[in-house]
Tab-separated table of C-alpha atoms in Angstrom:
chain	number	residue	atom	x	y	z
A	4	GLN	CA	-21.111	-12.311	2.429
A	5	VAL	CA	-20.575	-10.562	5.374
A	6	GLN	CA	-20.715	-11.835	8.937
A	7	LEU	CA	-21.066	-9.909	12.339
A	8	VAL	CA	-19.836	-12.064	15.229
A	9	GLU	CA	-20.471	-10.368	18.868
A	10	SER	CA	-18.911	-11.487	22.249
A	11	GLY	CA	-18.677	-10.453	25.735
A	12	GLY	CA	-22.498	-10.334	26.983
A	13	GLY	CA	-23.242	-11.854	30.181
A	14	LEU	CA	-24.611	-11.447	33.625
A	15	VAL	CA	-23.269	-8.659	35.841
A	16	GLN	CA	-24.210	-7.296	39.177
A	17	ALA	CA	-25.603	-3.563	39.352
A	18	GLY	CA	-22.550	-1.079	39.152
A	19	GLY	CA	-20.463	-3.785	37.523
A	20	SER	CA	-18.761	-3.170	33.799
A	21	LEU	CA	-18.995	-5.668	30.340
A	22	ARG	CA	-17.276	-4.896	27.518
A	23	LEU	CA	-18.612	-6.210	24.186
A	24	SER	CA	-17.293	-6.664	20.788
A	25	CYS	CA	-18.419	-7.058	17.200
A	26	ALA	CA	-16.046	-7.981	14.629
A	27	ALA	CA	-16.877	-8.049	10.815
A	28	SER	CA	-15.819	-10.776	8.161
A	29	GLY	CA	-16.090	-11.027	4.386
A	30	SER	CA	-15.611	-9.373	1.313
A	31	ILE	CA	-15.714	-5.509	2.844
A	32	PHE	CA	-14.627	-2.579	1.045
A	33	SER	CA	-15.170	-0.260	3.561
A	34	ILE	CA	-17.020	0.374	6.885
A	35	ASN	CA	-18.802	3.395	7.466
A	36	ALA	CA	-20.345	4.055	11.039
A	37	MET	CA	-20.776	1.155	13.430
A	38	GLY	CA	-23.122	1.332	16.045
A	39	TRP	CA	-24.545	-0.783	19.130
A	40	TYR	CA	-28.414	-1.082	19.744
A	41	ARG	CA	-30.272	-2.848	22.375
A	42	GLN	CA	-33.831	-4.320	22.714
A	43	ALA	CA	-35.356	-5.095	26.221
A	44	PRO	CA	-38.127	-7.558	26.398
A	45	GLY	CA	-41.606	-6.020	25.384
A	46	LYS	CA	-39.662	-2.592	23.984
A	47	GLN	CA	-38.668	-1.446	20.485
A	48	ARG	CA	-35.180	-1.625	19.712
A	49	GLU	CA	-33.242	1.736	20.328
A	50	LEU	CA	-29.721	3.296	19.511
A	51	VAL	CA	-27.142	3.059	22.295
A	52	ALA	CA	-24.186	4.267	20.645
A	53	VAL	CA	-22.792	4.934	17.257
A	54	ILE	CA	-19.423	5.835	16.112
A	55	THR	CA	-18.570	7.046	12.523
A	56	SER	CA	-15.538	6.227	10.068
A	57	GLY	CA	-13.950	9.220	11.562
A	58	GLY	CA	-14.344	8.597	15.229
A	59	SER	CA	-17.117	10.765	16.020
A	60	THR	CA	-19.353	9.230	18.736
A	61	ASN	CA	-23.033	9.630	19.722
A	62	TYR	CA	-24.784	8.225	22.630
A	63	ALA	CA	-28.320	7.616	24.117
A	64	ASP	CA	-29.124	10.216	26.638
A	65	SER	CA	-29.510	7.189	29.151
A	66	VAL	CA	-25.956	5.596	28.706
A	67	LYS	CA	-23.944	8.830	28.547
A	68	GLY	CA	-20.802	9.049	30.798
A	69	ARG	CA	-21.199	5.246	31.735
A	70	PHE	CA	-20.520	3.774	28.129
A	71	THR	CA	-17.756	4.263	25.732
A	72	ILE	CA	-17.613	2.823	21.831
A	73	SER	CA	-14.742	2.379	20.166
A	74	ARG	CA	-13.357	0.846	16.823
A	75	ASP	CA	-10.324	-0.906	15.407
A	76	ASN	CA	-10.459	-0.340	11.704
A	77	ALA	CA	-7.412	-2.979	10.958
A	78	LYS	CA	-9.767	-5.522	13.009
A	79	ASN	CA	-12.970	-4.480	11.576
A	80	THR	CA	-14.325	-4.415	15.149
A	81	VAL	CA	-16.376	-2.214	17.269
A	82	TYR	CA	-16.495	-2.529	21.033
A	83	LEU	CA	-18.758	-1.153	23.784
A	84	GLN	CA	-17.125	-0.501	27.144
A	85	MET	CA	-20.058	-0.428	29.621
A	86	ASN	CA	-19.423	0.626	32.938
A	87	SER	CA	-21.700	1.662	36.297
A	88	LEU	CA	-24.348	-1.199	34.615
A	89	LYS	CA	-27.672	-0.815	36.044
A	90	PRO	CA	-30.817	-3.217	36.022
A	91	GLU	CA	-32.489	-1.038	33.083
A	92	ASP	CA	-29.427	-1.831	30.827
A	93	THR	CA	-30.567	-5.424	30.632
A	94	ALA	CA	-31.363	-6.361	26.865
A	95	VAL	CA	-30.341	-8.143	24.119
A	96	TYR	CA	-27.504	-6.143	22.582
A	97	TYR	CA	-26.843	-5.955	18.760
A	98	CYS	CA	-23.879	-4.649	16.883
A	99	ASN	CA	-24.830	-2.698	13.414
A	100	PHE	CA	-22.433	-2.176	10.569
A	101	ARG	CA	-22.772	0.363	7.569
A	102	ILE	CA	-20.602	-1.642	4.947
A	103	THR	CA	-20.253	-1.013	1.313
A	104	ILE	CA	-19.567	-3.961	-1.024
A	105	THR	CA	-19.238	-3.275	-4.867
A	106	GLY	CA	-20.443	0.235	-4.427
A	107	VAL	CA	-23.607	-0.797	-2.579
A	108	THR	CA	-24.073	0.818	1.050
A	109	ARG	CA	-26.003	-1.407	3.446
A	110	GLY	CA	-26.539	-1.870	7.129
A	111	TYR	CA	-25.448	-5.725	8.598
A	112	TRP	CA	-26.604	-6.741	12.042
A	113	GLY	CA	-25.203	-9.094	14.487
A	114	GLN	CA	-26.662	-12.122	16.082
A	115	GLY	CA	-27.436	-10.498	19.443
A	116	THR	CA	-25.690	-10.758	23.001
A	117	GLN	CA	-27.761	-10.960	26.148
A	118	VAL	CA	-26.673	-8.443	28.839
A	119	THR	CA	-28.254	-9.020	32.460
A	120	VAL	CA	-27.569	-6.803	35.086
A	121	SER	CA	-28.902	-8.102	38.824
A	122	SER	CA	-30.312	-5.901	41.459
C-alpha cells in the first residue's frame, strides 16, 4: 500500500513564501512523474507543476517564475517552493505521484494541504 503525506501549507501574506513537501511510503518499485495540483473553492482541480523522473519540469502559466518544483528520489519526496505568493494562489494543494508497483502504474494522491494567502 502506498501513502503520500503532505506538509508545509499555512497562512501567509501576499508576497510571502511557503514550501510544500510530499513524501511517499510503501512498497514502491519506481516513481515516474511527480506533480502538484490545486483546487480553489468552486473551481476545478488544476495542474500547478510537474517533474518527470528525468528532472524535466512543466508549470502552469500562472505560477511560472514564482514556483519551483523539485524532487529527491532517495527520499521519494517532491517539493514545491512558492515565492511571491498572491491571494489567487489560495487553494488546497495536492501532490500526485505516478507509481509503478508489480508492473502496474497508477496515480496516487496526497490528502491535500491548505494554502491561504492574505492580501
